[in-house]
mmCIF file of N, CA, C and O and ligand atoms in Angstrom:
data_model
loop_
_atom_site.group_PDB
_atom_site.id
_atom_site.type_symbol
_atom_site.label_atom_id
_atom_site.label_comp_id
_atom_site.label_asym_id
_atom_site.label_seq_id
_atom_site.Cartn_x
_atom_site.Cartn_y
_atom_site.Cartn_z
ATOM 1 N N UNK A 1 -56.288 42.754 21.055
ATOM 2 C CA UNK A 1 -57.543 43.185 21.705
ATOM 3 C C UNK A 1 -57.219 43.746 23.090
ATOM 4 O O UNK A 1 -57.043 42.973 24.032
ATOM 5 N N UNK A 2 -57.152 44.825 23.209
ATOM 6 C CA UNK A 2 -56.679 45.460 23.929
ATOM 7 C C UNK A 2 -57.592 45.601 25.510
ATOM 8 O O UNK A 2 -57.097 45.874 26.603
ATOM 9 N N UNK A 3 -59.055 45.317 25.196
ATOM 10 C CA UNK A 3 -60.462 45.521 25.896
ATOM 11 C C UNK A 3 -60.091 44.224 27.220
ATOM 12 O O UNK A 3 -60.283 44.418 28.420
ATOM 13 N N UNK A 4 -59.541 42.952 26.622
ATOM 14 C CA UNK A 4 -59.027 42.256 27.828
ATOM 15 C C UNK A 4 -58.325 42.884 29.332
ATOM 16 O O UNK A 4 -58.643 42.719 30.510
ATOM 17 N N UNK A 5 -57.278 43.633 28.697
ATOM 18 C CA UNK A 5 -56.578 43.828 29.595
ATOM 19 C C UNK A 5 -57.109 45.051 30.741
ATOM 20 O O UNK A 5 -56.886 45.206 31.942
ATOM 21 N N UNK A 6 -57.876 45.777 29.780
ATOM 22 C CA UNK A 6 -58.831 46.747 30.354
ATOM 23 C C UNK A 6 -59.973 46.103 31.336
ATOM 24 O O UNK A 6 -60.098 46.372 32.531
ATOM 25 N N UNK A 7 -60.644 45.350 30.705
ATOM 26 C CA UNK A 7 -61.609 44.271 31.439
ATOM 27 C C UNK A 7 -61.456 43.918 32.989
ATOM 28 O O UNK A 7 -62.128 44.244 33.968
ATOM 29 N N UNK A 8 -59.858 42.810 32.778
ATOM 30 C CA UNK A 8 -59.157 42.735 33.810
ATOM 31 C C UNK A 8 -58.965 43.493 34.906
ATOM 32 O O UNK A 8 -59.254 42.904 35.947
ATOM 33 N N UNK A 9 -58.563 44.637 35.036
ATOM 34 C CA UNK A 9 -58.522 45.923 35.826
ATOM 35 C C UNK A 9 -59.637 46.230 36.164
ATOM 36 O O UNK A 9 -59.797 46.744 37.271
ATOM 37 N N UNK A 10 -60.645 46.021 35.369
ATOM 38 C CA UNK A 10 -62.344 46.536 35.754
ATOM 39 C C UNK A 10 -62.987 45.698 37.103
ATOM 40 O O UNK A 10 -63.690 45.976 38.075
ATOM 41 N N UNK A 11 -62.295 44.487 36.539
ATOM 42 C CA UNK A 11 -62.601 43.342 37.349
ATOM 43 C C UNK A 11 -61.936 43.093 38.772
ATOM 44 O O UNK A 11 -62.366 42.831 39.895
ATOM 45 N N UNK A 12 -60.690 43.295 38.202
ATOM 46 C CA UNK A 12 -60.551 43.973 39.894
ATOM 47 C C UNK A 12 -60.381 44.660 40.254
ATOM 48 O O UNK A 12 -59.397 44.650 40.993
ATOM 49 N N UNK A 13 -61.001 45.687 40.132
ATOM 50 C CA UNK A 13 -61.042 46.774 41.202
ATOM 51 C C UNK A 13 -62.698 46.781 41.362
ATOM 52 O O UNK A 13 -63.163 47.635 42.116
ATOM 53 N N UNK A 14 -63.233 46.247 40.966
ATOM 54 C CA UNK A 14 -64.781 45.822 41.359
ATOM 55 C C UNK A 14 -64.357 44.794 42.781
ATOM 56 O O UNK A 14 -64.653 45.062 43.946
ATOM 57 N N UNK A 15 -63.613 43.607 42.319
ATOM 58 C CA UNK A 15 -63.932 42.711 43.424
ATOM 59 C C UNK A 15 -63.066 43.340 44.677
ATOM 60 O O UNK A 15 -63.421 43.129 45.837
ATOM 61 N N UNK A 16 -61.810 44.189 44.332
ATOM 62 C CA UNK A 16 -61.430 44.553 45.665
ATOM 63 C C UNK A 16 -62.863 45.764 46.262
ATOM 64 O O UNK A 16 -63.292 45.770 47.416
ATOM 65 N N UNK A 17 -63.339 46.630 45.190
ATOM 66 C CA UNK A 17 -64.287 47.570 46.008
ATOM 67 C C UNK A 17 -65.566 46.866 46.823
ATOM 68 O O UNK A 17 -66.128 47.274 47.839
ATOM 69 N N UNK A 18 -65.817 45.742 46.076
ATOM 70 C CA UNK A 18 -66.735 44.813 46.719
ATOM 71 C C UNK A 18 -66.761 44.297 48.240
ATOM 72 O O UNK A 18 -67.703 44.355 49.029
ATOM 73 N N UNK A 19 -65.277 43.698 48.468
ATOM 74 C CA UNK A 19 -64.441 42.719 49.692
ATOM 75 C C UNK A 19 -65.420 42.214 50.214
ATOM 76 O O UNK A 19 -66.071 42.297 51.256
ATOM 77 N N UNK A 20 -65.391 41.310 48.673
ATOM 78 C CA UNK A 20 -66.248 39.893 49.661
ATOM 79 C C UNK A 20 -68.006 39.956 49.183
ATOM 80 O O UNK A 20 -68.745 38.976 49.089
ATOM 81 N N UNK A 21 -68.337 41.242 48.959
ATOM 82 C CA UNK A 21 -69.972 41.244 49.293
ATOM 83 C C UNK A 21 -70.060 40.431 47.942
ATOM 84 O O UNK A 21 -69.092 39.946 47.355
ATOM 85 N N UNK A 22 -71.666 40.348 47.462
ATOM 86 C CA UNK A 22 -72.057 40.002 46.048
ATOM 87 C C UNK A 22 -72.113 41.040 45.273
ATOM 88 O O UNK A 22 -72.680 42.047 45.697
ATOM 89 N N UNK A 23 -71.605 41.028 44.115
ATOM 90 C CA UNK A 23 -71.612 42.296 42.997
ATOM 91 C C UNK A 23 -73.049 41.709 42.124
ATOM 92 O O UNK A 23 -73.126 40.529 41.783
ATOM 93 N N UNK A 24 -73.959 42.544 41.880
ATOM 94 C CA UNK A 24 -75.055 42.512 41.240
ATOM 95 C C UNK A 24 -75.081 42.859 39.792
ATOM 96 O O UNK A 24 -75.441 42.142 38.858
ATOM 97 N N UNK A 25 -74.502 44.461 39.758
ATOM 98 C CA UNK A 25 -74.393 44.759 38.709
ATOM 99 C C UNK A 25 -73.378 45.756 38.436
ATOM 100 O O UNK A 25 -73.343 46.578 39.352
ATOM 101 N N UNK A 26 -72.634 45.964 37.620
ATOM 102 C CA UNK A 26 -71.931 47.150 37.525
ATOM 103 C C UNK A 26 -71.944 47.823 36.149
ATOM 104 O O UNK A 26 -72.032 47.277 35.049
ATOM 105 N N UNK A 27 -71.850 48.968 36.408
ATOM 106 C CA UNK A 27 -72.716 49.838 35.142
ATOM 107 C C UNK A 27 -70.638 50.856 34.829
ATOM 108 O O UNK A 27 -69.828 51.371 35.599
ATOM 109 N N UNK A 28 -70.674 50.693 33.750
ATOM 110 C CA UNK A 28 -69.876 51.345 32.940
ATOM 111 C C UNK A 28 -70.306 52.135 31.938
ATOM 112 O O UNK A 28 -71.312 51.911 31.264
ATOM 113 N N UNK A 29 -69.213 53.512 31.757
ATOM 114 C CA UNK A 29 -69.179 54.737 31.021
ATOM 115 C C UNK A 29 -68.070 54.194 30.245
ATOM 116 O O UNK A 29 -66.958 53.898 30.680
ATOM 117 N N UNK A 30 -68.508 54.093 29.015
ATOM 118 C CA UNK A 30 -67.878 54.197 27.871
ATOM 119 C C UNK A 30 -67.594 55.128 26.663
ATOM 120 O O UNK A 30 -68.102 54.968 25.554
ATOM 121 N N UNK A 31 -66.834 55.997 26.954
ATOM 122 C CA UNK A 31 -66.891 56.784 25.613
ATOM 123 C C UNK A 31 -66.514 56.648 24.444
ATOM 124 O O UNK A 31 -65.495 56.121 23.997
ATOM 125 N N UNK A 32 -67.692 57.330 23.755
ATOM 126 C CA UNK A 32 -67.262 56.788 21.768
ATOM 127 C C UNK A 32 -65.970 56.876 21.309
ATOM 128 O O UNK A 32 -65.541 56.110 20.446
ATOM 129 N N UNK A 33 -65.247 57.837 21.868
ATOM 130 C CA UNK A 33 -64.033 58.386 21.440
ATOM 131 C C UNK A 33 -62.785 57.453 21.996
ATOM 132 O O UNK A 33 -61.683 57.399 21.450
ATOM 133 N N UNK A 34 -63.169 56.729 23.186
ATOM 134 C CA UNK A 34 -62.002 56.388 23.991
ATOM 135 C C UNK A 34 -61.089 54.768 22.940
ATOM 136 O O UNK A 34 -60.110 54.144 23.349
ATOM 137 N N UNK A 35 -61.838 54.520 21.623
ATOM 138 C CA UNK A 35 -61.506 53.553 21.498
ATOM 139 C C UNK A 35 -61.711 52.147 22.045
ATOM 140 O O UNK A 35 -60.810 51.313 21.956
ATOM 141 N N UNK A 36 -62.539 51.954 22.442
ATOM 142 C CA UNK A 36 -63.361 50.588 23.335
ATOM 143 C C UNK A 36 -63.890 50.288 23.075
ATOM 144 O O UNK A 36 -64.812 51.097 23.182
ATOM 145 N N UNK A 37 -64.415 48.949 22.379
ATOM 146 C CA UNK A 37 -66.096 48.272 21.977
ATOM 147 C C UNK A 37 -66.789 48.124 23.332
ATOM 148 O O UNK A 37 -66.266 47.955 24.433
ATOM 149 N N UNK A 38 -67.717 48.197 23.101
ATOM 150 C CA UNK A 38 -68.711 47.519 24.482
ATOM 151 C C UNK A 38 -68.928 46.641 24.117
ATOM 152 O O UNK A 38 -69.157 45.941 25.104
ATOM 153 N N UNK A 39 -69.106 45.753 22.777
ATOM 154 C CA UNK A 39 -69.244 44.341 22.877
ATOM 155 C C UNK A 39 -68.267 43.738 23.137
ATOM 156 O O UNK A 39 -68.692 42.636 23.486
ATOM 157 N N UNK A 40 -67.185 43.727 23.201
ATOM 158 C CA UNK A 40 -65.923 43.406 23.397
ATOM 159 C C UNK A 40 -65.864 43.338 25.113
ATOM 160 O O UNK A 40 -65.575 42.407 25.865
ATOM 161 N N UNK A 41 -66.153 44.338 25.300
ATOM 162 C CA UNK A 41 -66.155 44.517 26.770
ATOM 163 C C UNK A 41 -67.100 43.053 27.645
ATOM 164 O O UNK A 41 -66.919 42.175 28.488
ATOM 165 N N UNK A 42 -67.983 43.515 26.866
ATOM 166 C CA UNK A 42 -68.928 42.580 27.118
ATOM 167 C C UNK A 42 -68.427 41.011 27.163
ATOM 168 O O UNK A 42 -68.539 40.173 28.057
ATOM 169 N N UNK A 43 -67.985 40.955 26.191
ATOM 170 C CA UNK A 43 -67.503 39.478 26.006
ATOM 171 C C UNK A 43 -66.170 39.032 26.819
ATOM 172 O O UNK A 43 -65.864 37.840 26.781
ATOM 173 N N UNK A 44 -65.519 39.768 27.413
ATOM 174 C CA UNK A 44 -64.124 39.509 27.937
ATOM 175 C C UNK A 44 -64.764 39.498 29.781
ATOM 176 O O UNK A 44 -64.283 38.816 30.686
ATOM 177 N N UNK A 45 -65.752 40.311 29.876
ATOM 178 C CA UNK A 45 -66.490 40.820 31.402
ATOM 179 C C UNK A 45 -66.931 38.816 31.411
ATOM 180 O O UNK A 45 -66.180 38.013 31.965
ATOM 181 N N UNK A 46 -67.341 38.682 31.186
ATOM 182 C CA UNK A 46 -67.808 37.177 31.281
ATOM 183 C C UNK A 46 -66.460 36.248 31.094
ATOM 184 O O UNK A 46 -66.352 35.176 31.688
ATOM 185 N N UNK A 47 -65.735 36.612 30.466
ATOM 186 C CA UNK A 47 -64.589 35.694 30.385
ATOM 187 C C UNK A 47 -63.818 35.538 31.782
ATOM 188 O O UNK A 47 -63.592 34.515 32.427
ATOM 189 N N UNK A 48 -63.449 37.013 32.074
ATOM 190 C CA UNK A 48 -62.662 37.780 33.444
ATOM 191 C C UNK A 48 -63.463 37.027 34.681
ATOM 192 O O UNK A 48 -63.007 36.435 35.660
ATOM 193 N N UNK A 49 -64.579 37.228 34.345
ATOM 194 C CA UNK A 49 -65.564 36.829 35.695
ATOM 195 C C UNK A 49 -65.978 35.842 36.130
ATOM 196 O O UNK A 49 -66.665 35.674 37.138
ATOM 197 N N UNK A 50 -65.408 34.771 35.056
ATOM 198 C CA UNK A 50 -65.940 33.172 35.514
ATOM 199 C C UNK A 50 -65.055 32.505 36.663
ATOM 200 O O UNK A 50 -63.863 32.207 36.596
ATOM 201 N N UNK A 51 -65.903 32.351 37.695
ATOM 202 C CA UNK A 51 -64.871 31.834 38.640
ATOM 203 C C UNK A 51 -64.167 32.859 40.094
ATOM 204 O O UNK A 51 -63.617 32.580 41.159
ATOM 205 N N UNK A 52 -64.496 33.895 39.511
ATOM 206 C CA UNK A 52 -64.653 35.060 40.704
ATOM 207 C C UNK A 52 -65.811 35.477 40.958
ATOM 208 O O UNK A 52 -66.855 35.189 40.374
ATOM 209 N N UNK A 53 -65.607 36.355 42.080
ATOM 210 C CA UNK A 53 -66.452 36.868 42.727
ATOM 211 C C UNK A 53 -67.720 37.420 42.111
ATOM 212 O O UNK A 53 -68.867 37.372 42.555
ATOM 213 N N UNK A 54 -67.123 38.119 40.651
ATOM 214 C CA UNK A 54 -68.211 38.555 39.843
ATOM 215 C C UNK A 54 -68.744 37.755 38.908
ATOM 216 O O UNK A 54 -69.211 38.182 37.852
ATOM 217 N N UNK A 55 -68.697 36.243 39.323
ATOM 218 C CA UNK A 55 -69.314 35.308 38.243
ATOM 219 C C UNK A 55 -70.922 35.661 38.294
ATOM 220 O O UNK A 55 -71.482 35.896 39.365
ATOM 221 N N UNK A 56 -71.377 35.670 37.453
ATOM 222 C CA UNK A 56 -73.208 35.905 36.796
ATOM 223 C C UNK A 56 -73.386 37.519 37.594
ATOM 224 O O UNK A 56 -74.394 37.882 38.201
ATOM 225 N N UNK A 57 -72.198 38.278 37.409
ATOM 226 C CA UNK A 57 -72.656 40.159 37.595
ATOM 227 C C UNK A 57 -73.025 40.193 36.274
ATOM 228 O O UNK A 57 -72.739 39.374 35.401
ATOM 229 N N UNK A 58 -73.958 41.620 36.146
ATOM 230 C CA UNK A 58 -74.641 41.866 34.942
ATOM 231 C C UNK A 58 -73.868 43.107 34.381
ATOM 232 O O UNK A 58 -73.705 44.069 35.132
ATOM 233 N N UNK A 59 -73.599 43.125 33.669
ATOM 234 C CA UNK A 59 -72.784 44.305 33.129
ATOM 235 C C UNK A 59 -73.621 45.430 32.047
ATOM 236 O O UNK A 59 -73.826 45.155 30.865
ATOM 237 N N UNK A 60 -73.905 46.295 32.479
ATOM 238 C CA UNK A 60 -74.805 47.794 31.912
ATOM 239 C C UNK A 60 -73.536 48.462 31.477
ATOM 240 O O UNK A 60 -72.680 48.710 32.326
ATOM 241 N N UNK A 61 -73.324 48.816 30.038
ATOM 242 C CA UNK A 61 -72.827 49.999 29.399
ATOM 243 C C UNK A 61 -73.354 50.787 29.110
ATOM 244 O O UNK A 61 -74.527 50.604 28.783
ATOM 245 N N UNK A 62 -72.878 51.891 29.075
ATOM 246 C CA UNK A 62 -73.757 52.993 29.165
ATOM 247 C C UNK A 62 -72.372 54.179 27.479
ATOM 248 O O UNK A 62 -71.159 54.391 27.496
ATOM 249 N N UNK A 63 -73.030 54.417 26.832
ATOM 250 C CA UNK A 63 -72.201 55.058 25.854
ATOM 251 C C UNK A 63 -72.213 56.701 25.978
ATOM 252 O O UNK A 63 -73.207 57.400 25.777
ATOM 253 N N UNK A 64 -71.386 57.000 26.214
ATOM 254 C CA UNK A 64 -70.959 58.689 26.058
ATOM 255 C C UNK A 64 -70.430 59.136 24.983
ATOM 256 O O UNK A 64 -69.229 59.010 24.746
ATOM 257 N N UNK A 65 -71.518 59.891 23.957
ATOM 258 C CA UNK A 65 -71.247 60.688 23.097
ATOM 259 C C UNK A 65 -70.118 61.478 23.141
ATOM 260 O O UNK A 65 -70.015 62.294 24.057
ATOM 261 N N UNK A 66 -69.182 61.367 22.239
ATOM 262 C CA UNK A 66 -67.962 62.300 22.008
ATOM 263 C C UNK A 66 -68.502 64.066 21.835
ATOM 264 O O UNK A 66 -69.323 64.512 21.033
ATOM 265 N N UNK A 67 -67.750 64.771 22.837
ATOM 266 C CA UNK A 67 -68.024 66.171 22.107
ATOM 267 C C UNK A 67 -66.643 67.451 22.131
ATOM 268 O O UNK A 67 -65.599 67.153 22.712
ATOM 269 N N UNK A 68 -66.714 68.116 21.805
ATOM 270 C CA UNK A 68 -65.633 68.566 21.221
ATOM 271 C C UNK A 68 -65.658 70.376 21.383
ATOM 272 O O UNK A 68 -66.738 70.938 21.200
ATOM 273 N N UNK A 69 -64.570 71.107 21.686
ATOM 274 C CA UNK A 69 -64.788 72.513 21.491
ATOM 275 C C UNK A 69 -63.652 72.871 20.585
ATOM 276 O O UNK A 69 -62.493 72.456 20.560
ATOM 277 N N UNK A 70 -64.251 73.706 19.886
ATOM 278 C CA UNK A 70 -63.553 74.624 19.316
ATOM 279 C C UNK A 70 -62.567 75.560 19.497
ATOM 280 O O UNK A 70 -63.118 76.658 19.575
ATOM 281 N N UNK A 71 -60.891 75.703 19.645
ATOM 282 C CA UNK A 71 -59.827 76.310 20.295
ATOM 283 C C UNK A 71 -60.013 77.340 19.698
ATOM 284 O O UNK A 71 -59.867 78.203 20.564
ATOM 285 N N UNK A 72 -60.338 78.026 18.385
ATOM 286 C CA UNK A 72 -60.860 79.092 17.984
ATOM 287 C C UNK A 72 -61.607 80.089 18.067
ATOM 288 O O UNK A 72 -61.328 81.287 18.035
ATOM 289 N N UNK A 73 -63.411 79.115 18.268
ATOM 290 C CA UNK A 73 -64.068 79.996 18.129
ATOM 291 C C UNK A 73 -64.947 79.660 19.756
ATOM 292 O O UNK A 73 -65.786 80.456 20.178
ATOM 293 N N UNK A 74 -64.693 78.782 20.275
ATOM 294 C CA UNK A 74 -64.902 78.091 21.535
ATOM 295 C C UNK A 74 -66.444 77.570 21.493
ATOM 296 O O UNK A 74 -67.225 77.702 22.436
ATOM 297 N N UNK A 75 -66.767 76.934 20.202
ATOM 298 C CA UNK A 75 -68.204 76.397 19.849
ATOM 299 C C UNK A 75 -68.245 75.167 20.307
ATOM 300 O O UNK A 75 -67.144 74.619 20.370
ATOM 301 N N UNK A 76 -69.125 74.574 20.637
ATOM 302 C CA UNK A 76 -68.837 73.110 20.649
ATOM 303 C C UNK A 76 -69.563 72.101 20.181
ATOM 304 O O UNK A 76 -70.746 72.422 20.068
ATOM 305 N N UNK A 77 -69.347 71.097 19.888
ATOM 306 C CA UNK A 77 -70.363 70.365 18.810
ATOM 307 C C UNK A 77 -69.686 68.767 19.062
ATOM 308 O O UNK A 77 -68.580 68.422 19.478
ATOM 309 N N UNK A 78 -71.085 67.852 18.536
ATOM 310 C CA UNK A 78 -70.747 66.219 18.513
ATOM 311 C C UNK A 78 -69.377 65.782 17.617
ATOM 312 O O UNK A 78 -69.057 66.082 16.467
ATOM 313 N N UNK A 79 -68.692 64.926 18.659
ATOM 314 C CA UNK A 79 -67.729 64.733 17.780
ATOM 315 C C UNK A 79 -67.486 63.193 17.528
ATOM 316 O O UNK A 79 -66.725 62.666 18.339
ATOM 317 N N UNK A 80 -67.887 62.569 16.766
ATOM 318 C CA UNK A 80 -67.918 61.304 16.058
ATOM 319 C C UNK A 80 -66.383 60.405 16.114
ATOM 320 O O UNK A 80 -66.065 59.270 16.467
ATOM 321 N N UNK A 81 -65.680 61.574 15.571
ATOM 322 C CA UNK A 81 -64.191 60.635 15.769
ATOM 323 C C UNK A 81 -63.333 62.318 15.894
ATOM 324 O O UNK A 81 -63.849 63.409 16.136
ATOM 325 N N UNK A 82 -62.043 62.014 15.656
ATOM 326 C CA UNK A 82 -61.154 63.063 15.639
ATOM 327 C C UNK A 82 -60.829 63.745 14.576
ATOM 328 O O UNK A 82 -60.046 64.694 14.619
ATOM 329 N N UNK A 83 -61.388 63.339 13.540
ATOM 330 C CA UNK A 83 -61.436 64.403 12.469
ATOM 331 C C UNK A 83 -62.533 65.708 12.204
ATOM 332 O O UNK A 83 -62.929 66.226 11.159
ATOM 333 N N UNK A 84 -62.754 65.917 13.277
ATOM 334 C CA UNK A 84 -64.108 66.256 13.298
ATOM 335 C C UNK A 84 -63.682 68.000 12.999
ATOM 336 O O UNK A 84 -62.484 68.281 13.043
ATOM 337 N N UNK A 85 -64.516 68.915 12.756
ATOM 338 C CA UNK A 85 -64.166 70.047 12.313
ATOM 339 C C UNK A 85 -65.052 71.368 12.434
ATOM 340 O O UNK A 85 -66.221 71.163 12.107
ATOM 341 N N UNK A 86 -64.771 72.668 12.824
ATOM 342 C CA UNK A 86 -66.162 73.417 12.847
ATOM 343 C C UNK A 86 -66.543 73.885 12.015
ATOM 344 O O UNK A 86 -66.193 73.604 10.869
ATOM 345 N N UNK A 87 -67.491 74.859 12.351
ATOM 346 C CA UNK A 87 -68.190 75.333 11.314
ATOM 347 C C UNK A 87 -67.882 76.743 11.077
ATOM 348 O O UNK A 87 -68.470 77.504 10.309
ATOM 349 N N UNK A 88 -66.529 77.080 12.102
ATOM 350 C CA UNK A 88 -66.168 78.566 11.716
ATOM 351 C C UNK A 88 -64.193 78.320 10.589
ATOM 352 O O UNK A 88 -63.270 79.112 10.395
ATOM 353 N N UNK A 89 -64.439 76.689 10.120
ATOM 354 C CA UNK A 89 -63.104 76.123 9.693
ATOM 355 C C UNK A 89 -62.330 76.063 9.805
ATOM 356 O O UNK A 89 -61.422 76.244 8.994
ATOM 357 N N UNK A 90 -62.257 75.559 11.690
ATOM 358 C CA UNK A 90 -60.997 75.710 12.448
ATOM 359 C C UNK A 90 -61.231 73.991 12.182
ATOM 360 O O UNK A 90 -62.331 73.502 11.922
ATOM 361 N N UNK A 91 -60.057 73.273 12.297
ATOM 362 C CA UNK A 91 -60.063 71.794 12.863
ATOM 363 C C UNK A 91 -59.044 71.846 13.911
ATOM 364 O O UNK A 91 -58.091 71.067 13.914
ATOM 365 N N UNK A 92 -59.241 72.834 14.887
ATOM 366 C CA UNK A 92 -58.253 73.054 16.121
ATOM 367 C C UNK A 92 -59.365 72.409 17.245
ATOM 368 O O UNK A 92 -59.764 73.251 18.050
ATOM 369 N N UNK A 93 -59.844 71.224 17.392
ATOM 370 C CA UNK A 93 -60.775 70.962 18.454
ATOM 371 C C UNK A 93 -60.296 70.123 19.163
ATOM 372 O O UNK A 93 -59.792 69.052 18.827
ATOM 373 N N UNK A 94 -60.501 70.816 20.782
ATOM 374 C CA UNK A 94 -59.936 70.117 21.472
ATOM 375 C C UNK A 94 -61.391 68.828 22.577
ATOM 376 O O UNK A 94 -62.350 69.304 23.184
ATOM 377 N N UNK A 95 -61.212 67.967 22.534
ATOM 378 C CA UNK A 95 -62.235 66.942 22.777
ATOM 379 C C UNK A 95 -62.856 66.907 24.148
ATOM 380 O O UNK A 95 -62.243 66.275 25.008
ATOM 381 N N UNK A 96 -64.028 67.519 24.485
ATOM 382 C CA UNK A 96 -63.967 67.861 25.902
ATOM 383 C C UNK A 96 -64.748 66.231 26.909
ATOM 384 O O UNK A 96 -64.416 65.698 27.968
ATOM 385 N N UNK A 97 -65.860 65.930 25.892
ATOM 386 C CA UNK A 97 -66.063 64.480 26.686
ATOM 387 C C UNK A 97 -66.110 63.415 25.782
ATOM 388 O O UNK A 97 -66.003 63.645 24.577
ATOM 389 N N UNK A 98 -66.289 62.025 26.303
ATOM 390 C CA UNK A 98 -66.261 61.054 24.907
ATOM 391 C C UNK A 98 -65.193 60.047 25.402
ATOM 392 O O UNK A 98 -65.441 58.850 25.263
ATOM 393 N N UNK A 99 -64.098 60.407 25.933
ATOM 394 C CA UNK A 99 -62.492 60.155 25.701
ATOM 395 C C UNK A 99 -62.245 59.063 26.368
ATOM 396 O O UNK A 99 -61.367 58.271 26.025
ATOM 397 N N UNK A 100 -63.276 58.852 27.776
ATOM 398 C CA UNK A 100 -62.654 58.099 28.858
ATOM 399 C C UNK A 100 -63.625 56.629 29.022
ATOM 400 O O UNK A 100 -64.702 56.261 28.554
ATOM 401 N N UNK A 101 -62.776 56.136 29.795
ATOM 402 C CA UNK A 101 -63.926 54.680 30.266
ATOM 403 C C UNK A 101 -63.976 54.751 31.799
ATOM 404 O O UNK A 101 -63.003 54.470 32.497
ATOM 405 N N UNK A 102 -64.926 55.065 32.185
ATOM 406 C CA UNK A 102 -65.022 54.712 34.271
ATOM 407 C C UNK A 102 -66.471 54.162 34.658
ATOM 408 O O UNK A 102 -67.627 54.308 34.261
ATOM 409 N N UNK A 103 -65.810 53.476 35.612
ATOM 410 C CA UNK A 103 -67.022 52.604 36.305
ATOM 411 C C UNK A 103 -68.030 53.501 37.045
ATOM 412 O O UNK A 103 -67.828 54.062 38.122
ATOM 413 N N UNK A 104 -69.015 53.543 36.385
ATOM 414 C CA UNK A 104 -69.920 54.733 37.230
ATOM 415 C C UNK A 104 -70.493 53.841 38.378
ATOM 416 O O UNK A 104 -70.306 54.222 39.533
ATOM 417 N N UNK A 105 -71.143 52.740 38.158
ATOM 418 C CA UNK A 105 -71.803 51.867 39.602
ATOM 419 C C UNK A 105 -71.615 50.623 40.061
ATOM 420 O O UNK A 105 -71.379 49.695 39.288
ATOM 421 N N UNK A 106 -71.678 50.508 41.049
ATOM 422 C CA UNK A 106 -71.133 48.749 41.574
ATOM 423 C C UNK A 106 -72.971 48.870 42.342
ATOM 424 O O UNK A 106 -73.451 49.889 42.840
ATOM 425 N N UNK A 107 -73.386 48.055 42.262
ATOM 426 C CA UNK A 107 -74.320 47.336 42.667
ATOM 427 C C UNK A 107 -73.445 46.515 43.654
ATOM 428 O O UNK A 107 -72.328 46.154 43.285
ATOM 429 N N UNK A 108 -73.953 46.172 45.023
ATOM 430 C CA UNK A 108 -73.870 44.757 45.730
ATOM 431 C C UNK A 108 -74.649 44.593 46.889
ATOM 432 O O UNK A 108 -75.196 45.552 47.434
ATOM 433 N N UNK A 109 -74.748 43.239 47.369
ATOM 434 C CA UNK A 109 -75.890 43.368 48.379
ATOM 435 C C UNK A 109 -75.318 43.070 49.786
ATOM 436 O O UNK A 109 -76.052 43.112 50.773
HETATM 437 ZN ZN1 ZN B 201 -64.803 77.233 15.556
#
């Protein structure tokens, strides 16, 4: 489970961006594509956080649709996973969002 170790890193670099204040909430970008559960996330964010700084932060995921262009015909369309394919029958697509995970907000007071 790979989402731990990811978690971890989430976690701190929240509590160092924090230094010290209270973290309220922090809202994460998850993309479909990047390989990441958000429940997973979810469940390790509470694990990571018991006992630090971010014990009882609320954690908001937020999911980013995969999308994809076409190296061919330069169309672009939803892309579900990586097999994905156009409609001019290129499967040359290169994945333009979807891919990544970043912390879009820290809440603190
Ligand atoms: Zn195409």
């Amino acid at each position: 489970m790979h989402e731990l170790g990811i978690t971890q890193s989430i976690v701190e670099i929240c509590s160092a961006q924090a230094a010290g204040a209270r973290v309220i909430r922090v809202t994460l970008e998850i993309g479909k594509l990047s390989a990441v559960l958000p429940d997973a996330i979810r469940f390790c964010f509470d694990v990571c956080t018991q006992g630090t700084e971010l014990d009882g932060t609320q954690l908001q995921i937020v999911e980013v649709p995969g999308r994809g262009r076409c190296r061919r015909c330069g169309c672009e369309m939803c892309m579900d996973d990586f097999l994905a394919s156009c409609t001019c029958g290129s499967i040359d697509i290169q994945c333009v969002a979807g891919e990544t995970l970043r912390i879009k907000e820290m809440e603190v007071v």
